[in-house]
mmCIF file of C-alpha atoms and ligand atoms in Angstrom:
data_model
loop_
_atom_site.group_PDB
_atom_site.id
_atom_site.type_symbol
_atom_site.label_atom_id
_atom_site.label_comp_id
_atom_site.label_asym_id
_atom_site.label_seq_id
_atom_site.Cartn_x
_atom_site.Cartn_y
_atom_site.Cartn_z
ATOM 1 C CA UNK Q 235 -9.529 -14.738 -33.790
ATOM 2 C CA UNK Q 236 -8.103 -11.826 -32.829
ATOM 3 C CA UNK Q 237 -4.597 -11.327 -34.707
ATOM 4 C CA UNK Q 238 -4.318 -7.424 -34.102
ATOM 5 C CA UNK Q 239 -0.928 -5.791 -33.352
ATOM 6 C CA UNK Q 240 0.831 -2.419 -33.213
ATOM 7 C CA UNK Q 241 4.015 -3.335 -32.504
ATOM 8 C CA UNK Q 242 6.124 -2.172 -29.812
ATOM 9 C CA UNK Q 243 9.688 -3.465 -27.633
ATOM 10 C CA UNK Q 244 8.424 -5.061 -25.288
ATOM 11 C CA UNK Q 245 12.483 -5.485 -24.357
ATOM 12 C CA UNK Q 246 12.332 -1.749 -23.036
ATOM 13 C CA UNK Q 247 8.611 -1.025 -22.984
ATOM 14 C CA UNK Q 248 6.860 -0.961 -20.181
ATOM 15 C CA UNK Q 249 3.792 -3.234 -20.428
ATOM 16 C CA UNK Q 250 1.091 -5.878 -18.742
ATOM 17 C CA UNK Q 251 0.397 -9.042 -20.066
ATOM 18 C CA UNK Q 252 -3.021 -10.955 -20.068
ATOM 19 C CA UNK Q 253 -3.082 -14.226 -18.151
ATOM 20 C CA UNK Q 254 -5.557 -15.821 -19.962
ATOM 21 C CA UNK Q 255 -6.576 -18.273 -17.373
ATOM 22 C CA UNK Q 256 -6.296 -16.117 -14.080
ATOM 23 C CA UNK Q 257 -8.181 -13.124 -16.329
ATOM 24 C CA UNK Q 258 -5.796 -10.857 -14.639
ATOM 25 C CA UNK Q 259 -2.702 -8.573 -15.459
ATOM 26 C CA UNK Q 260 0.748 -8.850 -14.644
ATOM 27 C CA UNK Q 261 3.048 -5.824 -14.642
ATOM 28 C CA UNK Q 262 5.690 -6.461 -16.757
ATOM 29 C CA UNK Q 263 9.099 -3.769 -16.716
ATOM 30 C CA UNK Q 264 12.487 -4.307 -19.244
ATOM 31 C CA UNK Q 265 13.932 -1.247 -19.528
ATOM 32 C CA UNK Q 266 14.545 -1.654 -15.050
ATOM 33 C CA UNK Q 267 17.658 -2.029 -14.943
ATOM 34 C CA UNK Q 268 19.330 -3.926 -11.546
ATOM 35 C CA UNK Q 269 18.864 -0.898 -8.875
ATOM 36 C CA UNK Q 270 20.391 -0.420 -5.411
ATOM 37 C CA UNK Q 271 19.747 -3.502 -2.719
ATOM 38 C CA UNK Q 272 20.413 -1.782 0.558
ATOM 39 C CA UNK Q 273 17.404 -4.150 2.555
ATOM 40 C CA UNK Q 274 19.791 -6.092 3.477
ATOM 41 C CA UNK Q 275 21.724 -3.520 6.247
ATOM 42 C CA UNK Q 276 18.035 -3.430 7.930
ATOM 43 C CA UNK Q 277 19.725 -7.111 9.729
ATOM 44 C CA UNK Q 278 22.312 -4.568 11.205
ATOM 45 C CA UNK Q 279 20.938 -3.412 13.847
ATOM 46 C CA UNK Q 280 23.252 -0.286 14.153
ATOM 47 C CA UNK Q 281 22.152 0.128 10.663
ATOM 48 C CA UNK Q 282 18.825 1.003 11.010
ATOM 49 C CA UNK Q 283 19.451 2.833 14.184
ATOM 50 C CA UNK Q 284 21.086 5.985 13.334
ATOM 51 C CA UNK Q 285 19.526 9.001 12.243
ATOM 52 C CA UNK Q 286 21.613 9.543 9.782
ATOM 53 C CA UNK Q 287 22.582 6.986 7.050
ATOM 54 C CA UNK Q 288 25.523 8.164 4.811
ATOM 55 C CA UNK Q 289 25.497 6.042 2.342
ATOM 56 C CA UNK Q 290 21.878 6.076 2.321
ATOM 57 C CA UNK Q 291 19.981 7.287 -0.875
ATOM 58 C CA UNK Q 292 16.933 8.895 1.050
ATOM 59 C CA UNK Q 293 18.507 10.967 3.908
ATOM 60 C CA UNK Q 294 19.015 14.562 3.510
ATOM 61 C CA UNK Q 295 21.458 16.035 2.088
ATOM 62 C CA UNK Q 296 22.597 12.479 -0.055
ATOM 63 C CA UNK Q 297 24.089 12.181 -3.343
ATOM 64 C CA UNK Q 298 21.344 9.633 -5.166
ATOM 65 C CA UNK Q 299 23.084 6.983 -8.330
ATOM 66 C CA UNK Q 300 21.634 9.591 -10.706
ATOM 67 C CA UNK Q 301 23.723 11.992 -9.424
ATOM 68 C CA UNK Q 302 20.857 13.882 -8.037
ATOM 69 C CA UNK Q 303 21.760 15.618 -4.478
ATOM 70 C CA UNK Q 304 19.024 15.479 -1.384
ATOM 71 C CA UNK Q 305 17.672 18.613 -0.302
ATOM 72 C CA UNK Q 306 17.842 19.076 3.213
ATOM 73 C CA UNK Q 307 14.559 18.191 4.451
ATOM 74 C CA UNK Q 308 12.684 18.572 7.710
ATOM 75 C CA UNK Q 309 9.680 16.813 7.494
ATOM 76 C CA UNK Q 310 8.123 15.171 3.899
ATOM 77 C CA UNK Q 311 9.899 14.313 0.589
ATOM 78 C CA UNK Q 312 8.942 13.287 -2.909
ATOM 79 C CA UNK Q 313 11.166 12.165 -6.112
ATOM 80 C CA UNK Q 314 10.463 10.780 -8.895
ATOM 81 C CA UNK Q 315 12.339 6.982 -8.301
ATOM 82 C CA UNK Q 316 15.544 6.518 -9.664
ATOM 83 C CA UNK Q 317 13.730 3.488 -10.755
ATOM 84 C CA UNK Q 318 10.442 3.475 -11.998
ATOM 85 C CA UNK Q 319 8.790 0.647 -12.502
ATOM 86 C CA UNK Q 320 6.848 3.006 -15.201
ATOM 87 C CA UNK Q 321 7.764 5.583 -17.891
ATOM 88 C CA UNK Q 322 5.128 8.205 -18.645
ATOM 89 C CA UNK Q 323 6.313 7.899 -22.300
ATOM 90 C CA UNK Q 324 7.736 5.861 -24.615
ATOM 91 C CA UNK Q 325 6.327 3.971 -27.638
ATOM 92 C CA UNK Q 326 1.801 2.837 -27.322
ATOM 93 C CA UNK Q 327 1.267 -0.249 -29.167
ATOM 94 C CA UNK Q 328 -0.666 -3.913 -28.402
ATOM 95 C CA UNK Q 329 -0.485 -7.763 -29.030
ATOM 96 C CA UNK Q 330 -3.195 -10.243 -29.259
ATOM 97 C CA UNK Q 331 -1.965 -13.423 -30.759
ATOM 98 C CA UNK Q 332 -5.072 -15.811 -31.028
ATOM 99 C CA UNK Q 333 -6.263 -14.530 -27.940
ATOM 100 C CA UNK Q 334 -3.556 -16.497 -26.481
ATOM 101 C CA UNK Q 335 -0.529 -13.491 -26.529
ATOM 102 C CA UNK Q 336 -2.313 -10.253 -25.067
ATOM 103 C CA UNK Q 337 -0.476 -7.597 -24.481
ATOM 104 C CA UNK Q 338 -0.257 -3.482 -24.440
ATOM 105 C CA UNK Q 339 1.790 -0.941 -23.403
ATOM 106 C CA UNK Q 340 1.941 0.458 -19.721
ATOM 107 C CA UNK Q 341 2.454 4.438 -18.829
ATOM 108 C CA UNK Q 342 2.872 5.749 -15.416
ATOM 109 C CA UNK Q 343 4.855 8.042 -13.511
ATOM 110 C CA UNK Q 344 6.748 6.301 -9.682
ATOM 111 C CA UNK Q 345 7.418 8.002 -6.769
ATOM 112 C CA UNK Q 346 9.569 7.948 -3.782
ATOM 113 C CA UNK Q 347 8.038 9.640 -0.705
ATOM 114 C CA UNK Q 348 10.054 9.617 2.335
ATOM 115 C CA UNK Q 349 8.522 9.830 5.723
ATOM 116 C CA UNK Q 350 10.589 11.893 7.294
ATOM 117 C CA UNK Q 351 14.908 13.289 6.983
ATOM 118 C CA UNK Q 352 15.072 10.512 10.409
ATOM 119 C CA UNK Q 353 16.766 7.677 9.357
ATOM 120 C CA UNK Q 354 16.036 5.254 12.456
ATOM 121 C CA UNK Q 355 12.060 6.383 12.111
ATOM 122 C CA UNK Q 356 9.778 4.133 11.513
ATOM 123 C CA UNK Q 357 5.141 5.061 11.182
ATOM 124 C CA UNK Q 358 4.837 4.051 14.599
ATOM 125 C CA UNK Q 359 8.190 6.132 16.254
ATOM 126 C CA UNK Q 360 7.015 9.266 14.427
ATOM 127 C CA UNK Q 361 4.448 11.557 16.641
ATOM 128 C CA UNK Q 362 0.794 12.032 14.538
ATOM 129 C CA UNK Q 363 1.865 15.690 13.668
ATOM 130 C CA UNK Q 364 4.519 14.560 11.621
ATOM 131 C CA UNK Q 365 2.609 11.537 9.990
ATOM 132 C CA UNK Q 366 -0.134 14.473 9.209
ATOM 133 C CA UNK Q 367 2.844 15.987 6.915
ATOM 134 C CA UNK Q 368 2.582 12.860 5.258
ATOM 135 C CA UNK Q 369 -1.569 12.029 4.641
ATOM 136 C CA UNK Q 370 -1.315 15.694 3.896
ATOM 137 C CA UNK Q 371 1.337 14.753 1.213
ATOM 138 C CA UNK Q 372 0.000 11.520 0.097
ATOM 139 C CA UNK Q 373 -3.774 14.120 -0.822
ATOM 140 C CA UNK Q 374 -1.719 16.168 -2.146
ATOM 141 C CA UNK Q 375 0.148 13.161 -4.921
ATOM 142 C CA UNK Q 376 -3.259 11.762 -5.287
ATOM 143 C CA UNK Q 377 -4.380 15.149 -6.227
ATOM 144 C CA UNK Q 378 -2.020 16.518 -8.765
ATOM 145 C CA UNK Q 379 -0.869 12.929 -10.274
ATOM 146 C CA UNK Q 380 -5.216 11.928 -10.755
ATOM 147 C CA UNK Q 381 -5.721 15.243 -12.422
ATOM 148 C CA UNK Q 382 -2.857 14.639 -15.243
ATOM 149 C CA UNK Q 383 -5.050 12.558 -18.614
ATOM 150 C CA UNK Q 384 -2.302 10.627 -18.661
ATOM 151 C CA UNK Q 385 -2.816 8.659 -15.024
ATOM 152 C CA UNK Q 386 -5.798 7.353 -14.106
ATOM 153 C CA UNK Q 387 -5.484 5.014 -10.272
ATOM 154 C CA UNK Q 388 -3.083 6.496 -8.116
ATOM 155 C CA UNK Q 389 -1.867 3.274 -5.646
ATOM 156 C CA UNK Q 390 0.190 4.682 -2.154
ATOM 157 C CA UNK Q 391 1.736 1.712 -0.868
ATOM 158 C CA UNK Q 392 4.075 0.994 2.095
ATOM 159 C CA UNK Q 393 6.998 -2.170 1.939
ATOM 160 C CA UNK Q 394 8.288 -2.375 5.298
ATOM 161 C CA UNK Q 395 11.424 -4.090 6.367
ATOM 162 C CA UNK Q 396 13.388 -6.324 4.698
ATOM 163 C CA UNK Q 397 11.053 -9.194 4.948
ATOM 164 C CA UNK Q 398 8.888 -7.607 2.455
ATOM 165 C CA UNK Q 399 11.816 -6.720 -0.128
ATOM 166 C CA UNK Q 400 11.707 -2.908 1.564
ATOM 167 C CA UNK Q 401 15.467 -2.022 -0.550
ATOM 168 C CA UNK Q 402 15.990 0.140 3.002
ATOM 169 C CA UNK Q 403 14.901 0.771 6.092
ATOM 170 C CA UNK Q 404 14.577 5.073 5.800
ATOM 171 C CA UNK Q 405 10.819 5.294 6.326
ATOM 172 C CA UNK Q 406 9.813 6.162 3.324
ATOM 173 C CA UNK Q 407 6.772 4.760 0.647
ATOM 174 C CA UNK Q 408 5.877 4.930 -2.607
ATOM 175 C CA UNK Q 409 3.708 6.258 -5.134
ATOM 176 C CA UNK Q 410 2.950 3.710 -8.901
ATOM 177 C CA UNK Q 411 0.319 5.706 -10.621
ATOM 178 C CA UNK Q 412 -0.828 4.215 -13.914
ATOM 179 C CA UNK Q 413 -2.167 5.123 -17.208
ATOM 180 C CA UNK Q 414 -4.995 1.657 -16.119
ATOM 181 C CA UNK Q 415 -6.845 0.505 -13.206
ATOM 182 C CA UNK Q 416 -4.924 -2.574 -11.835
ATOM 183 C CA UNK Q 417 -6.476 -5.915 -10.959
ATOM 184 C CA UNK Q 418 -7.445 -5.717 -7.598
ATOM 185 C CA UNK Q 419 -8.460 -1.769 -7.496
ATOM 186 C CA UNK Q 420 -11.264 -2.902 -10.595
ATOM 187 C CA UNK Q 421 -11.913 -5.995 -8.709
ATOM 188 C CA UNK Q 422 -12.875 -3.856 -5.009
ATOM 189 C CA UNK Q 423 -14.241 -0.853 -7.656
ATOM 190 C CA UNK Q 424 -17.395 -3.856 -9.675
ATOM 191 C CA UNK Q 425 -17.790 -5.446 -5.846
ATOM 192 C CA UNK Q 426 -18.898 -1.390 -4.203
ATOM 193 C CA UNK Q 427 -20.695 -0.486 -7.308
ATOM 194 C CA UNK Q 428 -22.757 -3.799 -7.503
ATOM 195 C CA UNK Q 429 -23.466 -3.875 -3.561
ATOM 196 C CA UNK Q 430 -24.628 0.324 -4.074
ATOM 197 C CA UNK Q 431 -27.225 -1.010 -6.965
ATOM 198 C CA UNK Q 432 -28.595 -4.079 -4.373
ATOM 199 C CA UNK Q 433 -28.658 -2.973 -1.778
ATOM 200 C CA UNK Q 434 -28.701 1.333 -2.200
ATOM 201 C CA UNK Q 435 -26.001 1.667 0.673
ATOM 202 C CA UNK Q 436 -21.732 1.396 0.428
ATOM 203 C CA UNK Q 437 -20.271 -1.321 1.179
ATOM 204 C CA UNK Q 438 -17.938 0.074 3.286
ATOM 205 C CA UNK Q 439 -20.085 2.005 5.528
ATOM 206 C CA UNK Q 440 -22.354 -0.936 6.228
ATOM 207 C CA UNK Q 441 -19.264 -2.651 7.068
ATOM 208 C CA UNK Q 442 -18.274 -0.240 9.282
ATOM 209 C CA UNK Q 443 -21.414 -0.588 10.956
ATOM 210 C CA UNK Q 444 -21.491 -4.734 11.505
ATOM 211 C CA UNK Q 445 -17.696 -3.936 12.801
ATOM 212 C CA UNK Q 446 -18.726 -0.986 15.295
ATOM 213 C CA UNK Q 447 -21.525 -3.658 16.428
ATOM 214 C CA UNK Q 448 -20.323 -6.816 16.844
ATOM 215 C CA UNK Q 449 -16.777 -5.658 17.855
ATOM 216 C CA UNK Q 450 -15.027 -8.727 17.984
ATOM 217 C CA UNK Q 451 -12.590 -7.699 15.618
ATOM 218 C CA UNK Q 452 -11.893 -4.189 16.037
ATOM 219 C CA UNK Q 453 -8.063 -3.665 16.875
ATOM 220 C CA UNK Q 454 -7.988 -0.018 17.284
ATOM 221 C CA UNK Q 455 -10.906 2.824 16.756
ATOM 222 C CA UNK Q 456 -10.930 6.541 17.099
ATOM 223 C CA UNK Q 457 -14.260 9.344 16.547
ATOM 224 C CA UNK Q 458 -13.348 9.505 12.102
ATOM 225 C CA UNK Q 459 -11.668 5.384 11.694
ATOM 226 C CA UNK Q 460 -11.326 2.224 12.373
ATOM 227 C CA UNK Q 461 -9.166 -0.704 12.314
ATOM 228 C CA UNK Q 462 -10.604 -3.989 11.694
ATOM 229 C CA UNK Q 463 -8.790 -7.552 11.739
ATOM 230 C CA UNK Q 464 -11.252 -7.414 8.528
ATOM 231 C CA UNK Q 465 -13.757 -11.063 8.315
ATOM 232 C CA UNK Q 466 -12.672 -12.606 5.618
ATOM 233 C CA UNK Q 467 -8.698 -11.011 6.201
ATOM 234 C CA UNK Q 468 -6.366 -13.882 4.710
ATOM 235 C CA UNK Q 469 -2.590 -13.091 6.117
ATOM 236 C CA UNK Q 470 -2.552 -13.552 10.059
ATOM 237 C CA UNK Q 471 -3.104 -10.145 11.211
ATOM 238 C CA UNK Q 472 -4.014 -8.128 8.428
ATOM 239 C CA UNK Q 473 -6.009 -5.531 8.905
ATOM 240 C CA UNK Q 474 -8.674 -3.040 7.193
ATOM 241 C CA UNK Q 475 -7.819 0.723 8.062
ATOM 242 C CA UNK Q 476 -11.657 2.709 7.455
ATOM 243 C CA UNK Q 477 -12.915 5.699 7.898
ATOM 244 C CA UNK Q 478 -16.356 5.893 9.714
ATOM 245 C CA UNK Q 479 -17.606 8.822 7.493
ATOM 246 C CA UNK Q 480 -17.859 8.164 2.858
ATOM 247 C CA UNK Q 481 -14.594 9.182 1.976
ATOM 248 C CA UNK Q 482 -14.387 8.326 -1.828
ATOM 249 C CA UNK Q 483 -10.199 8.830 -1.431
ATOM 250 C CA UNK Q 484 -7.649 10.663 0.593
ATOM 251 C CA UNK Q 485 -8.127 14.137 -0.631
ATOM 252 C CA UNK Q 486 -11.650 14.096 0.539
ATOM 253 C CA UNK Q 487 -10.459 13.761 4.418
ATOM 254 C CA UNK Q 488 -11.012 17.039 6.561
ATOM 255 C CA UNK Q 489 -8.539 18.254 8.403
ATOM 256 C CA UNK Q 490 -9.739 16.648 11.792
ATOM 257 C CA UNK Q 491 -10.240 13.526 9.794
ATOM 258 C CA UNK Q 492 -6.387 13.752 8.217
ATOM 259 C CA UNK Q 493 -5.704 13.687 12.740
ATOM 260 C CA UNK Q 494 -7.742 10.623 12.959
ATOM 261 C CA UNK Q 495 -5.534 8.651 10.934
ATOM 262 C CA UNK Q 496 -1.985 9.247 11.660
ATOM 263 C CA UNK Q 497 -3.291 8.962 14.874
ATOM 264 C CA UNK Q 498 -4.966 5.958 13.622
ATOM 265 C CA UNK Q 499 -1.497 4.461 11.831
ATOM 266 C CA UNK Q 500 0.673 5.295 14.512
ATOM 267 C CA UNK Q 501 -1.771 2.306 16.972
ATOM 268 C CA UNK Q 502 -1.638 0.089 14.827
ATOM 269 C CA UNK Q 503 2.065 -0.230 13.900
ATOM 270 C CA UNK Q 504 2.588 0.274 17.325
ATOM 271 C CA UNK Q 505 -0.107 -2.505 17.937
ATOM 272 C CA UNK Q 506 1.766 -4.404 15.724
ATOM 273 C CA UNK Q 507 5.708 -4.218 17.401
ATOM 274 C CA UNK Q 508 4.089 -5.024 20.427
ATOM 275 C CA UNK Q 509 2.276 -8.119 19.093
ATOM 276 C CA UNK Q 510 6.637 -9.828 18.882
ATOM 277 C CA UNK Q 511 8.307 -7.566 19.907
ATOM 278 C CA UNK Q 512 9.876 -6.501 16.453
ATOM 279 C CA UNK Q 513 10.187 -3.220 14.146
ATOM 280 C CA UNK Q 514 6.862 -5.299 12.385
ATOM 281 C CA UNK Q 515 6.951 -6.195 8.959
ATOM 282 C CA UNK Q 516 3.312 -5.047 6.516
ATOM 283 C CA UNK Q 517 2.797 -3.514 3.302
ATOM 284 C CA UNK Q 518 0.402 -1.097 3.492
ATOM 285 C CA UNK Q 519 -1.761 0.573 0.745
ATOM 286 C CA UNK Q 520 -4.366 2.684 0.824
ATOM 287 C CA UNK Q 521 -7.534 1.758 -1.982
ATOM 288 C CA UNK Q 522 -9.570 4.571 -2.931
ATOM 289 C CA UNK Q 523 -11.268 5.640 -6.612
ATOM 290 C CA UNK Q 524 -9.695 6.064 -9.636
ATOM 291 C CA UNK Q 525 -8.820 9.325 -11.366
ATOM 292 C CA UNK Q 526 -10.456 8.678 -14.534
ATOM 293 C CA UNK Q 527 -12.583 11.282 -14.438
ATOM 294 C CA UNK Q 528 -16.088 9.137 -13.588
ATOM 295 C CA UNK Q 529 -17.500 10.123 -9.789
ATOM 296 C CA UNK Q 530 -16.926 6.421 -8.516
ATOM 297 C CA UNK Q 531 -19.454 7.523 -5.517
ATOM 298 C CA UNK Q 532 -19.755 3.680 -4.688
ATOM 299 C CA UNK Q 533 -16.597 3.859 -3.262
ATOM 300 C CA UNK Q 534 -14.781 3.807 0.260
ATOM 301 C CA UNK Q 535 -11.488 5.462 0.587
ATOM 302 C CA UNK Q 536 -9.566 2.230 2.973
ATOM 303 C CA UNK Q 537 -5.912 1.141 3.972
ATOM 304 C CA UNK Q 538 -4.718 -2.372 3.942
ATOM 305 C CA UNK Q 539 -2.542 -3.799 5.958
ATOM 306 C CA UNK Q 540 -0.264 -7.309 4.909
ATOM 307 C CA UNK Q 541 1.808 -8.493 7.904
ATOM 308 C CA UNK Q 542 3.478 -11.275 6.840
ATOM 309 C CA UNK Q 543 4.329 -12.660 10.315
ATOM 310 C CA UNK Q 544 2.200 -15.442 12.248
ATOM 311 C CA UNK Q 545 3.731 -16.803 15.454
ATOM 312 C CA UNK Q 546 6.617 -14.839 16.487
ATOM 313 C CA UNK Q 547 9.611 -11.668 14.416
ATOM 314 C CA UNK Q 548 11.082 -14.950 12.439
ATOM 315 C CA UNK Q 549 7.915 -17.111 11.801
ATOM 316 C CA UNK Q 550 6.010 -15.570 8.933
ATOM 317 C CA UNK Q 551 3.078 -17.444 6.871
ATOM 318 C CA UNK Q 552 3.848 -18.920 3.341
ATOM 319 C CA UNK Q 553 1.190 -18.058 0.969
ATOM 320 C CA UNK Q 554 2.588 -21.720 -0.664
ATOM 321 C CA UNK Q 555 1.061 -24.858 -1.868
ATOM 322 C CA UNK Q 556 -2.467 -24.690 -1.794
ATOM 323 C CA UNK Q 557 -3.126 -21.059 -1.434
ATOM 324 C CA UNK Q 558 -0.385 -20.921 -4.509
ATOM 325 C CA UNK Q 559 -3.156 -22.942 -6.412
ATOM 326 C CA UNK Q 560 -6.223 -23.355 -4.727
ATOM 327 C CA UNK Q 561 -7.486 -20.625 -2.661
ATOM 328 C CA UNK Q 562 -5.405 -19.097 0.656
ATOM 329 C CA UNK Q 563 -5.644 -20.448 3.854
ATOM 330 C CA UNK Q 564 -6.175 -20.120 7.654
ATOM 331 C CA UNK Q 565 -5.926 -21.472 11.383
ATOM 332 C CA UNK Q 566 -6.517 -18.764 13.900
ATOM 333 C CA UNK Q 567 -9.792 -16.941 13.087
ATOM 334 C CA UNK Q 568 -9.733 -13.802 12.568
ATOM 335 C CA UNK Q 569 -11.721 -12.836 15.938
ATOM 336 C CA UNK Q 570 -8.339 -13.936 17.131
ATOM 337 C CA UNK Q 571 -6.022 -12.206 15.904
ATOM 338 C CA UNK Q 572 -7.686 -9.278 17.056
ATOM 339 C CA UNK Q 573 -7.486 -10.407 20.326
ATOM 340 C CA UNK Q 574 -4.323 -10.774 20.710
ATOM 341 C CA UNK Q 575 -4.005 -7.435 19.387
ATOM 342 C CA UNK Q 576 -6.443 -5.744 21.459
ATOM 343 C CA UNK Q 577 -4.251 -7.339 24.002
ATOM 344 C CA UNK Q 578 -0.788 -4.440 23.666
ATOM 345 C CA UNK Q 579 -0.672 -1.765 24.326
ATOM 346 C CA UNK Q 580 -1.359 0.704 21.261
ATOM 347 C CA UNK Q 581 0.275 3.710 23.182
ATOM 348 C CA UNK Q 582 3.981 3.196 22.655
ATOM 349 C CA UNK Q 583 6.288 -0.066 22.159
ATOM 350 C CA UNK Q 584 7.166 -1.652 25.002
ATOM 351 C CA UNK Q 585 10.096 -3.100 24.301
HETATM 352 ZN ZN1 ZN O 1628 18.314 7.272 5.034
HETATM 353 ZN ZN1 ZN O 1629 -19.323 4.613 2.650
HETATM 354 ZN ZN1 ZN O 1630 -8.738 -2.372 -0.632
#
């Protein structure tokens, strides 16, 4: 049995622990003290409808809890997370007690990106040109963080709405970049690589072609992108946003494709808002090739929307019981979900 240890302080140093039953890693951030919670203000309608909130740590000109003052920014604004789950430096170590207690230190950089200085906006309410500035910033962050030797994966994600644990309604996303490649990305890398060696083509290029033929799961489309409820969707109204052309990461998108992605994000989130006539909560995230210097020709860049709502603005799907213990389960089919999303406008909020 293995017994290896390079000492580190598991009460202070960010690390990841291995689950030997599921063979997956869990990120542990013990250094993180009580962080500010502004999610509750979203239930107070007035607060999230104002253009500027003097108590918001992301609004222009405001002072954050660290004492840093936000600039009077005009479109996007990026800053290092004041309460990061990961730190770039610190101790390096690992433990392995009998192949049961397995852990290693993790390092990384966590940033916050404000989409707009206007506190009340959502992606669905922003102009396509304004979203384009966000897309360009995502690409620039991917390049900047990904070019560091100590960063091998850049995870960009947005939690929208208090139901998804967003700590502030101000339009923003987070960028967590890490030394290791996270579970889901590792699995998607292996799946795409295996498909490529077995079939010769790209898994998601082939999937785009198939969905384009079958049409039944398409929700929104333009010349360069396709949003579908994937055949294997877990969440009731889960969608996958796919470029039609094979691009390995967001930085490989052309100027035209970046405009097209902005259009897709606006129209997809507008359909979501109109479905239950509410500012639709979701987690949105991009998956793309790791930044460890390898080529990853199999990687096809894409975005996932994971929204929790099931039947109305307040009735959500819970992943409990059988889902936690065995496998996900759904009642409504992916085809019906796509049909329902297609039935509402994608051009404007109709409520
Ligand atoms: Zn704000
Ligand atoms: Zn492809
Ligand atoms: Zn993915």
